[in-house]
């Protein structure tokens, strides 16, 4: 059995490399802030499935809590009822648990709708917010741009009493969607557009997945986020860099509202990964337009997708910790992620033999009907994994690419007259090549040297190549799905204007091996097991589509980075 990757309780806090957020927190602790507490939160919006970018944020937020003996909440930022669904809430919890983390409190921004409403009334009463009757387009137009200052709304000088009355009537459902908004009264000439009287509440007669029909006004993200942080006694509110320009607003609310805690927002660079997109909106589009089979399609960069592909939580945590936390945006090479899973699976995956593109060989001097049960190691990295017996017979399958009629120099696999070792078994020599009418190789006739089982040749001749094989009599076929990058372009988000980002999709991202021949022991493989098909790659038994005695295999990753080799070749 493989060592299962269990969704157990929080892993022990590993000693991780330091980064700038540690320095910030250490400084706060040294200054005696927050009574020495560290409390973080992971705040996803339940509008899609989590992706690898979120894993970085999860590892960071929960990791900080572990490191400082603090706490981390899981908070659903559910202020956009039209885009949010219970399905997403459920999948997000499953994904966080699978990654190996346990939250302190599970909260929802919607838990705080009443408090947020009262905060809004507080601002109105103090002349710091007003009801504005401009339409959405007008609000944007009045707001100006980075190089053009904003203009004041004609409703800016409404009395607090009038605004309060209108706000209460907004809540009571008197007005249509978009008819009015509540805006903060800050500074229309601020160089920071976020401070130009931002909208705090909008009217939206929509069903909310938790509060149902209770509300028809909803707080904007900026108005909800910091206040929820404060209400949950968060000390460090960690978010991605695009929120840096929102920080003055985050602080403005906290300074102008009757909150006890004053959490601190710290930004870090979001994770970008080559050959994929990391945006829930785009991933949703791929699902909706059926470019993939669903959110958990093994090609998706979602946590449910890469879990189904065979990535382990350990490898993802190692990846997230290894890439570090910085303040400058960059793209991580997908190969780095793949290396982290290779390292992990090398330790835990059972070895097996499978021939994906079979070519038949007959061993002339091996008696017909004879079966030799050959001992093979289950995992050279783990002696406790033991050994198994695999059948060797006169007819075998080998990989078509392990034979070349006209071998180039340094080709150590099979070719006419050449000798090669069959993994765990004997050395064979190719004596004859059989072909069909169109010249395709259909079968090789070979001989074996009975003196070479497991060991060296008796006359000291060197046999360099080792190839894998499966007994034709015992092999069975099962679906083997070979996955590759979802996009052929390295940076699929970077497309010229007018070009569809989906045009970079890789048409070869899923190939099903037509007639793979698998060693018989694999017939009993169970959903959730990891294997290394020797010389081929790491494979995962799909927990979704596999049945007892009928496993379905997903290629988690190749043994080496095939793309690096392609690029090298292209470079000449
Ligand atoms: P998306 O654009 O994919 O919808 P988002 O930022 O809108 O992402 P949220 O649900 O708001 O998604 O994100 C929850 C948390 O995860 C936020 O704190 C956000 O900053 C963080 N996060 C999202 N994407 C990344 C990423 N690529 N790298 C690091 N952190 C991320
Ligand atoms: Mg978001």
mmCIF file of N, CA and C in Angstrom, residues 451-559:
data_model
loop_
_atom_site.group_PDB
_atom_site.id
_atom_site.type_symbol
_atom_site.label_atom_id
_atom_site.label_comp_id
_atom_site.label_asym_id
_atom_site.label_seq_id
_atom_site.Cartn_x
_atom_site.Cartn_y
_atom_site.Cartn_z
ATOM 1 N N UNK A 451 21.938 -16.834 -18.004
ATOM 2 C CA UNK A 451 22.914 -16.611 -16.924
ATOM 3 C C UNK A 451 22.844 -15.206 -16.351
ATOM 4 N N UNK A 452 21.960 -14.389 -16.858
ATOM 5 C CA UNK A 452 22.022 -12.966 -16.486
ATOM 6 C C UNK A 452 20.909 -12.495 -15.547
ATOM 7 N N UNK A 453 20.165 -13.432 -14.938
ATOM 8 C CA UNK A 453 19.057 -12.996 -14.078
ATOM 9 C C UNK A 453 19.575 -12.105 -12.950
ATOM 10 N N UNK A 454 18.986 -10.945 -12.814
ATOM 11 C CA UNK A 454 19.306 -9.984 -11.740
ATOM 12 C C UNK A 454 20.729 -9.477 -11.761
ATOM 13 N N UNK A 455 21.651 -10.164 -12.494
ATOM 14 C CA UNK A 455 23.054 -9.800 -12.261
ATOM 15 C C UNK A 455 23.826 -9.552 -13.525
ATOM 16 N N UNK A 456 25.122 -9.491 -13.366
ATOM 17 C CA UNK A 456 26.011 -9.173 -14.470
ATOM 18 C C UNK A 456 26.109 -10.364 -15.430
ATOM 19 N N UNK A 457 26.687 -10.116 -16.585
ATOM 20 C CA UNK A 457 26.931 -11.183 -17.547
ATOM 21 C C UNK A 457 28.119 -12.006 -17.044
ATOM 22 N N UNK A 458 28.192 -13.258 -17.478
ATOM 23 C CA UNK A 458 29.267 -14.120 -16.975
ATOM 24 C C UNK A 458 30.607 -13.831 -17.648
ATOM 25 N N UNK A 459 30.549 -13.288 -18.860
ATOM 26 C CA UNK A 459 31.815 -13.043 -19.564
ATOM 27 C C UNK A 459 32.268 -11.586 -19.444
ATOM 28 N N UNK A 460 31.647 -10.830 -18.583
ATOM 29 C CA UNK A 460 32.104 -9.454 -18.336
ATOM 30 C C UNK A 460 31.661 -8.441 -19.372
ATOM 31 N N UNK A 461 30.839 -8.868 -20.380
ATOM 32 C CA UNK A 461 30.399 -7.884 -21.367
ATOM 33 C C UNK A 461 29.412 -6.914 -20.718
ATOM 34 N N UNK A 462 29.476 -5.665 -21.167
ATOM 35 C CA UNK A 462 28.640 -4.627 -20.542
ATOM 36 C C UNK A 462 27.304 -4.499 -21.270
ATOM 37 N N UNK A 463 26.223 -4.466 -20.507
ATOM 38 C CA UNK A 463 24.903 -4.198 -21.095
ATOM 39 C C UNK A 463 24.392 -2.927 -20.410
ATOM 40 N N UNK A 464 24.369 -1.841 -21.171
ATOM 41 C CA UNK A 464 24.087 -0.545 -20.534
ATOM 42 C C UNK A 464 22.600 -0.270 -20.331
ATOM 43 N N UNK A 465 21.793 -0.614 -21.313
ATOM 44 C CA UNK A 465 20.381 -0.205 -21.249
ATOM 45 C C UNK A 465 19.531 -1.150 -20.417
ATOM 46 N N UNK A 466 18.551 -0.588 -19.742
ATOM 47 C CA UNK A 466 17.552 -1.392 -19.022
ATOM 48 C C UNK A 466 16.190 -0.894 -19.477
ATOM 49 N N UNK A 467 15.341 -1.817 -19.893
ATOM 50 C CA UNK A 467 13.999 -1.387 -20.315
ATOM 51 C C UNK A 467 12.934 -2.153 -19.529
ATOM 52 N N UNK A 468 11.744 -1.587 -19.487
ATOM 53 C CA UNK A 468 10.663 -2.246 -18.757
ATOM 54 C C UNK A 468 9.831 -3.088 -19.715
ATOM 55 N N UNK A 469 9.029 -3.974 -19.160
ATOM 56 C CA UNK A 469 8.307 -4.964 -19.962
ATOM 57 C C UNK A 469 7.123 -5.478 -19.163
ATOM 58 N N UNK A 470 6.215 -6.130 -19.855
ATOM 59 C CA UNK A 470 5.081 -6.777 -19.192
ATOM 60 C C UNK A 470 4.789 -8.073 -19.943
ATOM 61 N N UNK A 471 4.500 -9.131 -19.215
ATOM 62 C CA UNK A 471 4.183 -10.408 -19.855
ATOM 63 C C UNK A 471 2.891 -10.270 -20.655
ATOM 64 N N UNK A 472 2.952 -10.632 -21.941
ATOM 65 C CA UNK A 472 1.778 -10.453 -22.803
ATOM 66 C C UNK A 472 0.619 -11.331 -22.333
ATOM 67 N N UNK A 473 0.971 -12.494 -21.816
ATOM 68 C CA UNK A 473 -0.067 -13.420 -21.373
ATOM 69 C C UNK A 473 -0.813 -12.883 -20.146
ATOM 70 N N UNK A 474 -0.136 -12.092 -19.324
ATOM 71 C CA UNK A 474 -0.721 -11.639 -18.064
ATOM 72 C C UNK A 474 -1.152 -10.179 -18.063
ATOM 73 N N UNK A 475 -0.753 -9.444 -19.088
ATOM 74 C CA UNK A 475 -1.034 -8.007 -19.077
ATOM 75 C C UNK A 475 -2.533 -7.742 -19.115
ATOM 76 N N UNK A 476 -2.953 -6.641 -18.560
ATOM 77 C CA UNK A 476 -4.347 -6.245 -18.731
ATOM 78 C C UNK A 476 -4.369 -4.781 -19.146
ATOM 79 N N UNK A 477 -5.483 -4.378 -19.731
ATOM 80 C CA UNK A 477 -5.612 -2.990 -20.184
ATOM 81 C C UNK A 477 -6.529 -2.230 -19.246
ATOM 82 N N UNK A 478 -6.193 -0.990 -19.024
ATOM 83 C CA UNK A 478 -7.036 -0.113 -18.197
ATOM 84 C C UNK A 478 -6.873 1.294 -18.748
ATOM 85 N N UNK A 479 -7.849 2.169 -18.525
ATOM 86 C CA UNK A 479 -7.680 3.540 -19.020
ATOM 87 C C UNK A 479 -6.487 4.215 -18.340
ATOM 88 N N UNK A 480 -5.597 4.742 -19.164
ATOM 89 C CA UNK A 480 -4.454 5.493 -18.647
ATOM 90 C C UNK A 480 -4.504 6.860 -19.313
ATOM 91 N N UNK A 481 -4.753 7.885 -18.503
ATOM 92 C CA UNK A 481 -4.925 9.241 -19.047
ATOM 93 C C UNK A 481 -3.657 10.042 -18.823
ATOM 94 N N UNK A 482 -3.122 10.527 -19.927
ATOM 95 C CA UNK A 482 -1.854 11.255 -19.867
ATOM 96 C C UNK A 482 -2.144 12.742 -19.953
ATOM 97 N N UNK A 483 -1.867 13.438 -18.870
ATOM 98 C CA UNK A 483 -2.165 14.869 -18.826
ATOM 99 C C UNK A 483 -0.914 15.689 -19.075
ATOM 100 N N UNK A 484 -1.142 16.809 -19.686
ATOM 101 C CA UNK A 484 -0.046 17.745 -19.928
ATOM 102 C C UNK A 484 -0.548 19.147 -19.578
ATOM 103 N N UNK A 485 0.305 20.148 -19.761
ATOM 104 C CA UNK A 485 -0.097 21.514 -19.430
ATOM 105 C C UNK A 485 -1.428 21.862 -20.093
ATOM 106 N N UNK A 486 -2.268 22.584 -19.346
ATOM 107 C CA UNK A 486 -3.566 22.991 -19.876
ATOM 108 C C UNK A 486 -3.399 24.007 -21.009
ATOM 109 N N UNK A 487 -2.354 24.823 -20.925
ATOM 110 C CA UNK A 487 -2.086 25.815 -21.981
ATOM 111 C C UNK A 487 -0.731 25.526 -22.612
ATOM 112 N N UNK A 488 -0.632 25.735 -23.916
ATOM 113 C CA UNK A 488 0.682 25.571 -24.570
ATOM 114 C C UNK A 488 1.510 26.823 -24.381
ATOM 115 N N UNK A 489 0.832 27.952 -24.165
ATOM 116 C CA UNK A 489 1.613 29.172 -24.017
ATOM 117 C C UNK A 489 2.012 29.335 -22.549
ATOM 118 N N UNK A 490 3.219 29.839 -22.376
ATOM 119 C CA UNK A 490 3.780 29.926 -21.039
ATOM 120 C C UNK A 490 2.996 30.918 -20.157
ATOM 121 N N UNK A 491 2.574 32.020 -20.763
ATOM 122 C CA UNK A 491 1.834 33.027 -19.993
ATOM 123 C C UNK A 491 0.473 33.264 -20.642
ATOM 124 N N UNK A 492 -0.469 32.351 -20.446
ATOM 125 C CA UNK A 492 -1.750 32.433 -21.159
ATOM 126 C C UNK A 492 -2.536 33.716 -20.890
ATOM 127 N N UNK A 493 -2.254 34.391 -19.778
ATOM 128 C CA UNK A 493 -2.967 35.654 -19.503
ATOM 129 C C UNK A 493 -2.481 36.786 -20.396
ATOM 130 N N UNK A 494 -1.251 36.670 -20.872
ATOM 131 C CA UNK A 494 -0.663 37.746 -21.674
ATOM 132 C C UNK A 494 -1.015 37.577 -23.143
ATOM 133 N N UNK A 495 -2.196 38.030 -23.522
ATOM 134 C CA UNK A 495 -2.554 37.959 -24.945
ATOM 135 C C UNK A 495 -2.789 39.385 -25.439
ATOM 136 N N UNK A 496 -2.460 39.634 -26.694
ATOM 137 C CA UNK A 496 -2.704 40.970 -27.237
ATOM 138 C C UNK A 496 -4.196 41.272 -27.223
ATOM 139 N N UNK A 497 -4.516 42.551 -27.251
ATOM 140 C CA UNK A 497 -5.917 42.932 -27.226
ATOM 141 C C UNK A 497 -6.691 42.310 -28.369
ATOM 142 N N UNK A 498 -7.885 41.875 -28.078
ATOM 143 C CA UNK A 498 -8.719 41.290 -29.122
ATOM 144 C C UNK A 498 -8.486 39.793 -29.291
ATOM 145 N N UNK A 499 -7.440 39.258 -28.665
ATOM 146 C CA UNK A 499 -7.187 37.812 -28.788
ATOM 147 C C UNK A 499 -7.766 37.115 -27.557
ATOM 148 N N UNK A 500 -8.466 36.019 -27.798
ATOM 149 C CA UNK A 500 -9.090 35.261 -26.718
ATOM 150 C C UNK A 500 -7.993 34.524 -25.935
ATOM 151 N N UNK A 501 -7.995 34.711 -24.599
ATOM 152 C CA UNK A 501 -6.962 34.042 -23.794
ATOM 153 C C UNK A 501 -7.062 32.530 -23.917
ATOM 154 N N UNK A 502 -8.264 32.044 -24.301
ATOM 155 C CA UNK A 502 -8.439 30.596 -24.412
ATOM 156 C C UNK A 502 -7.771 30.021 -25.669
ATOM 157 N N UNK A 503 -7.320 30.921 -26.549
ATOM 158 C CA UNK A 503 -6.670 30.419 -27.763
ATOM 159 C C UNK A 503 -5.348 29.726 -27.422
ATOM 160 N N UNK A 504 -4.845 29.946 -26.222
ATOM 161 C CA UNK A 504 -3.600 29.284 -25.830
ATOM 162 C C UNK A 504 -3.789 27.898 -25.249
ATOM 163 N N UNK A 505 -5.057 27.431 -25.206
ATOM 164 C CA UNK A 505 -5.304 26.089 -24.646
ATOM 165 C C UNK A 505 -4.510 25.037 -25.418
ATOM 166 N N UNK A 506 -3.976 24.072 -24.711
ATOM 167 C CA UNK A 506 -3.151 23.026 -25.322
ATOM 168 C C UNK A 506 -4.051 21.887 -25.815
ATOM 169 N N UNK A 507 -4.154 21.681 -27.137
ATOM 170 C CA UNK A 507 -5.043 20.628 -27.634
ATOM 171 C C UNK A 507 -4.587 19.234 -27.188
ATOM 172 N N UNK A 508 -3.327 19.119 -26.804
ATOM 173 C CA UNK A 508 -2.823 17.803 -26.390
ATOM 174 C C UNK A 508 -2.751 17.657 -24.884
ATOM 175 N N UNK A 509 -3.563 18.440 -24.160
ATOM 176 C CA UNK A 509 -3.442 18.395 -22.693
ATOM 177 C C UNK A 509 -3.989 17.097 -22.099
ATOM 178 N N UNK A 510 -4.781 16.375 -22.873
ATOM 179 C CA UNK A 510 -5.239 15.052 -22.416
ATOM 180 C C UNK A 510 -5.117 14.069 -23.560
ATOM 181 N N UNK A 511 -4.310 13.021 -23.344
ATOM 182 C CA UNK A 511 -4.177 11.957 -24.324
ATOM 183 C C UNK A 511 -4.477 10.668 -23.575
ATOM 184 N N UNK A 512 -5.328 9.829 -24.168
ATOM 185 C CA UNK A 512 -5.610 8.553 -23.529
ATOM 186 C C UNK A 512 -4.778 7.495 -24.240
ATOM 187 N N UNK A 513 -3.952 6.781 -23.495
ATOM 188 C CA UNK A 513 -3.108 5.746 -24.112
ATOM 189 C C UNK A 513 -4.027 4.706 -24.737
ATOM 190 N N UNK A 514 -3.862 4.393 -26.052
ATOM 191 C CA UNK A 514 -4.836 3.525 -26.722
ATOM 192 C C UNK A 514 -4.856 2.087 -26.199
ATOM 193 N N UNK A 515 -3.698 1.470 -26.035
ATOM 194 C CA UNK A 515 -3.705 0.078 -25.571
ATOM 195 C C UNK A 515 -2.609 -0.174 -24.559
ATOM 196 N N UNK A 516 -2.680 0.475 -23.414
ATOM 197 C CA UNK A 516 -1.609 0.287 -22.430
ATOM 198 C C UNK A 516 -1.654 -1.133 -21.867
ATOM 199 N N UNK A 517 -0.481 -1.686 -21.633
ATOM 200 C CA UNK A 517 -0.404 -3.046 -21.086
ATOM 201 C C UNK A 517 0.180 -2.948 -19.677
ATOM 202 N N UNK A 518 -0.599 -3.350 -18.707
ATOM 203 C CA UNK A 518 -0.195 -3.163 -17.316
ATOM 204 C C UNK A 518 0.126 -4.489 -16.643
ATOM 205 N N UNK A 519 1.081 -4.469 -15.726
ATOM 206 C CA UNK A 519 1.407 -5.713 -15.014
ATOM 207 C C UNK A 519 0.210 -6.123 -14.168
ATOM 208 N N UNK A 520 -0.003 -7.427 -13.985
ATOM 209 C CA UNK A 520 -1.260 -7.903 -13.390
ATOM 210 C C UNK A 520 -1.536 -7.369 -11.988
ATOM 211 N N UNK A 521 -0.505 -7.101 -11.194
ATOM 212 C CA UNK A 521 -0.776 -6.649 -9.817
ATOM 213 C C UNK A 521 -1.560 -5.343 -9.800
ATOM 214 N N UNK A 522 -1.446 -4.561 -10.881
ATOM 215 C CA UNK A 522 -2.125 -3.263 -10.917
ATOM 216 C C UNK A 522 -3.647 -3.392 -10.996
ATOM 217 N N UNK A 523 -4.092 -4.583 -11.363
ATOM 218 C CA UNK A 523 -5.536 -4.792 -11.445
ATOM 219 C C UNK A 523 -6.207 -4.515 -10.097
ATOM 220 N N UNK A 524 -5.450 -4.721 -9.022
ATOM 221 C CA UNK A 524 -6.025 -4.541 -7.676
ATOM 222 C C UNK A 524 -5.745 -3.157 -7.106
ATOM 223 N N UNK A 525 -5.223 -2.279 -7.938
ATOM 224 C CA UNK A 525 -4.931 -0.923 -7.454
ATOM 225 C C UNK A 525 -6.228 -0.264 -7.010
ATOM 226 N N UNK A 526 -6.141 0.502 -5.939
ATOM 227 C CA UNK A 526 -7.352 1.139 -5.406
ATOM 228 C C UNK A 526 -7.306 2.643 -5.583
ATOM 229 N N UNK A 527 -8.466 3.231 -5.747
ATOM 230 C CA UNK A 527 -8.572 4.683 -5.875
ATOM 231 C C UNK A 527 -7.779 5.370 -4.779
ATOM 232 N N UNK A 528 -6.969 6.356 -5.159
ATOM 233 C CA UNK A 528 -6.195 7.088 -4.167
ATOM 234 C C UNK A 528 -4.767 6.587 -4.009
ATOM 235 N N UNK A 529 -4.414 5.468 -4.699
ATOM 236 C CA UNK A 529 -3.032 4.972 -4.599
ATOM 237 C C UNK A 529 -2.126 5.645 -5.623
ATOM 238 N N UNK A 530 -0.877 5.816 -5.220
ATOM 239 C CA UNK A 530 0.130 6.395 -6.113
ATOM 240 C C UNK A 530 1.068 5.296 -6.608
ATOM 241 N N UNK A 531 1.415 5.359 -7.891
ATOM 242 C CA UNK A 531 2.392 4.423 -8.441
ATOM 243 C C UNK A 531 3.430 5.163 -9.254
ATOM 244 N N UNK A 532 4.605 4.568 -9.291
ATOM 245 C CA UNK A 532 5.542 5.006 -10.323
ATOM 246 C C UNK A 532 5.568 3.883 -11.343
ATOM 247 N N UNK A 533 5.116 4.179 -12.568
ATOM 248 C CA UNK A 533 5.302 3.207 -13.646
ATOM 249 C C UNK A 533 6.758 3.404 -14.046
ATOM 250 N N UNK A 534 7.546 2.374 -13.829
ATOM 251 C CA UNK A 534 8.988 2.538 -13.983
ATOM 252 C C UNK A 534 9.350 3.068 -15.364
ATOM 253 N N UNK A 535 10.199 4.066 -15.369
ATOM 254 C CA UNK A 535 10.717 4.732 -16.562
ATOM 255 C C UNK A 535 9.649 5.575 -17.276
ATOM 256 N N UNK A 536 8.424 5.607 -16.773
ATOM 257 C CA UNK A 536 7.353 6.296 -17.496
ATOM 258 C C UNK A 536 6.865 7.538 -16.751
ATOM 259 N N UNK A 537 6.568 7.397 -15.477
ATOM 260 C CA UNK A 537 6.058 8.560 -14.750
ATOM 261 C C UNK A 537 5.341 8.139 -13.481
ATOM 262 N N UNK A 538 4.798 9.149 -12.795
ATOM 263 C CA UNK A 538 4.012 8.889 -11.591
ATOM 264 C C UNK A 538 2.537 8.885 -11.977
ATOM 265 N N UNK A 539 1.833 7.900 -11.468
ATOM 266 C CA UNK A 539 0.419 7.730 -11.806
ATOM 267 C C UNK A 539 -0.413 7.599 -10.546
ATOM 268 N N UNK A 540 -1.657 8.055 -10.663
ATOM 269 C CA UNK A 540 -2.571 8.073 -9.519
ATOM 270 C C UNK A 540 -3.830 7.330 -9.930
ATOM 271 N N UNK A 541 -4.337 6.515 -9.028
ATOM 272 C CA UNK A 541 -5.572 5.791 -9.327
ATOM 273 C C UNK A 541 -6.731 6.732 -9.014
ATOM 274 N N UNK A 542 -7.451 7.100 -10.050
ATOM 275 C CA UNK A 542 -8.524 8.093 -9.916
ATOM 276 C C UNK A 542 -9.579 7.619 -8.915
ATOM 277 N N UNK A 543 -9.754 8.379 -7.835
ATOM 278 C CA UNK A 543 -10.747 7.971 -6.835
ATOM 279 C C UNK A 543 -12.173 8.076 -7.372
ATOM 280 N N UNK A 544 -12.371 8.852 -8.427
ATOM 281 C CA UNK A 544 -13.727 9.103 -8.912
ATOM 282 C C UNK A 544 -14.180 8.032 -9.910
ATOM 283 N N UNK A 545 -13.359 7.748 -10.892
ATOM 284 C CA UNK A 545 -13.802 6.860 -11.970
ATOM 285 C C UNK A 545 -13.398 5.400 -11.788
ATOM 286 N N UNK A 546 -12.523 5.098 -10.826
ATOM 287 C CA UNK A 546 -12.060 3.718 -10.662
ATOM 288 C C UNK A 546 -13.117 2.882 -9.954
ATOM 289 N N UNK A 547 -13.166 1.600 -10.297
ATOM 290 C CA UNK A 547 -14.042 0.645 -9.615
ATOM 291 C C UNK A 547 -13.164 -0.511 -9.154
ATOM 292 N N UNK A 548 -13.655 -1.312 -8.208
ATOM 293 C CA UNK A 548 -12.882 -2.461 -7.734
ATOM 294 C C UNK A 548 -12.547 -3.365 -8.923
ATOM 295 N N UNK A 549 -11.271 -3.626 -9.104
ATOM 296 C CA UNK A 549 -10.834 -4.475 -10.212
ATOM 297 C C UNK A 549 -10.777 -3.746 -11.542
ATOM 298 N N UNK A 550 -11.196 -2.496 -11.585
ATOM 299 C CA UNK A 550 -11.165 -1.720 -12.839
ATOM 300 C C UNK A 550 -10.620 -0.323 -12.570
ATOM 301 N N UNK A 551 -9.322 -0.254 -12.290
ATOM 302 C CA UNK A 551 -8.737 1.054 -11.976
ATOM 303 C C UNK A 551 -8.599 1.953 -13.195
ATOM 304 N N UNK A 552 -8.627 3.248 -12.953
ATOM 305 C CA UNK A 552 -8.365 4.247 -13.994
ATOM 306 C C UNK A 552 -7.151 5.037 -13.513
ATOM 307 N N UNK A 553 -6.158 5.184 -14.399
ATOM 308 C CA UNK A 553 -4.921 5.834 -13.974
ATOM 309 C C UNK A 553 -4.768 7.222 -14.588
ATOM 310 N N UNK A 554 -4.310 8.156 -13.755
ATOM 311 C CA UNK A 554 -3.987 9.504 -14.229
ATOM 312 C C UNK A 554 -2.487 9.685 -14.133
ATOM 313 N N UNK A 555 -1.890 10.230 -15.160
ATOM 314 C CA UNK A 555 -0.472 10.557 -15.003
ATOM 315 C C UNK A 555 -0.371 11.850 -14.195
ATOM 316 N N UNK A 556 0.238 11.737 -13.028
ATOM 317 C CA UNK A 556 0.438 12.920 -12.186
ATOM 318 C C UNK A 556 1.516 13.784 -12.825
ATOM 319 N N UNK A 557 2.625 13.151 -13.136
ATOM 320 C CA UNK A 557 3.712 13.870 -13.807
ATOM 321 C C UNK A 557 4.676 12.865 -14.423
ATOM 322 N N UNK A 558 5.418 13.341 -15.394
ATOM 323 C CA UNK A 558 6.451 12.496 -15.984
ATOM 324 C C UNK A 558 7.609 12.405 -14.990
ATOM 325 N N UNK A 559 8.571 11.551 -15.286
ATOM 326 C CA UNK A 559 9.694 11.416 -14.352
ATOM 327 C C UNK A 559 10.650 12.593 -14.443
#
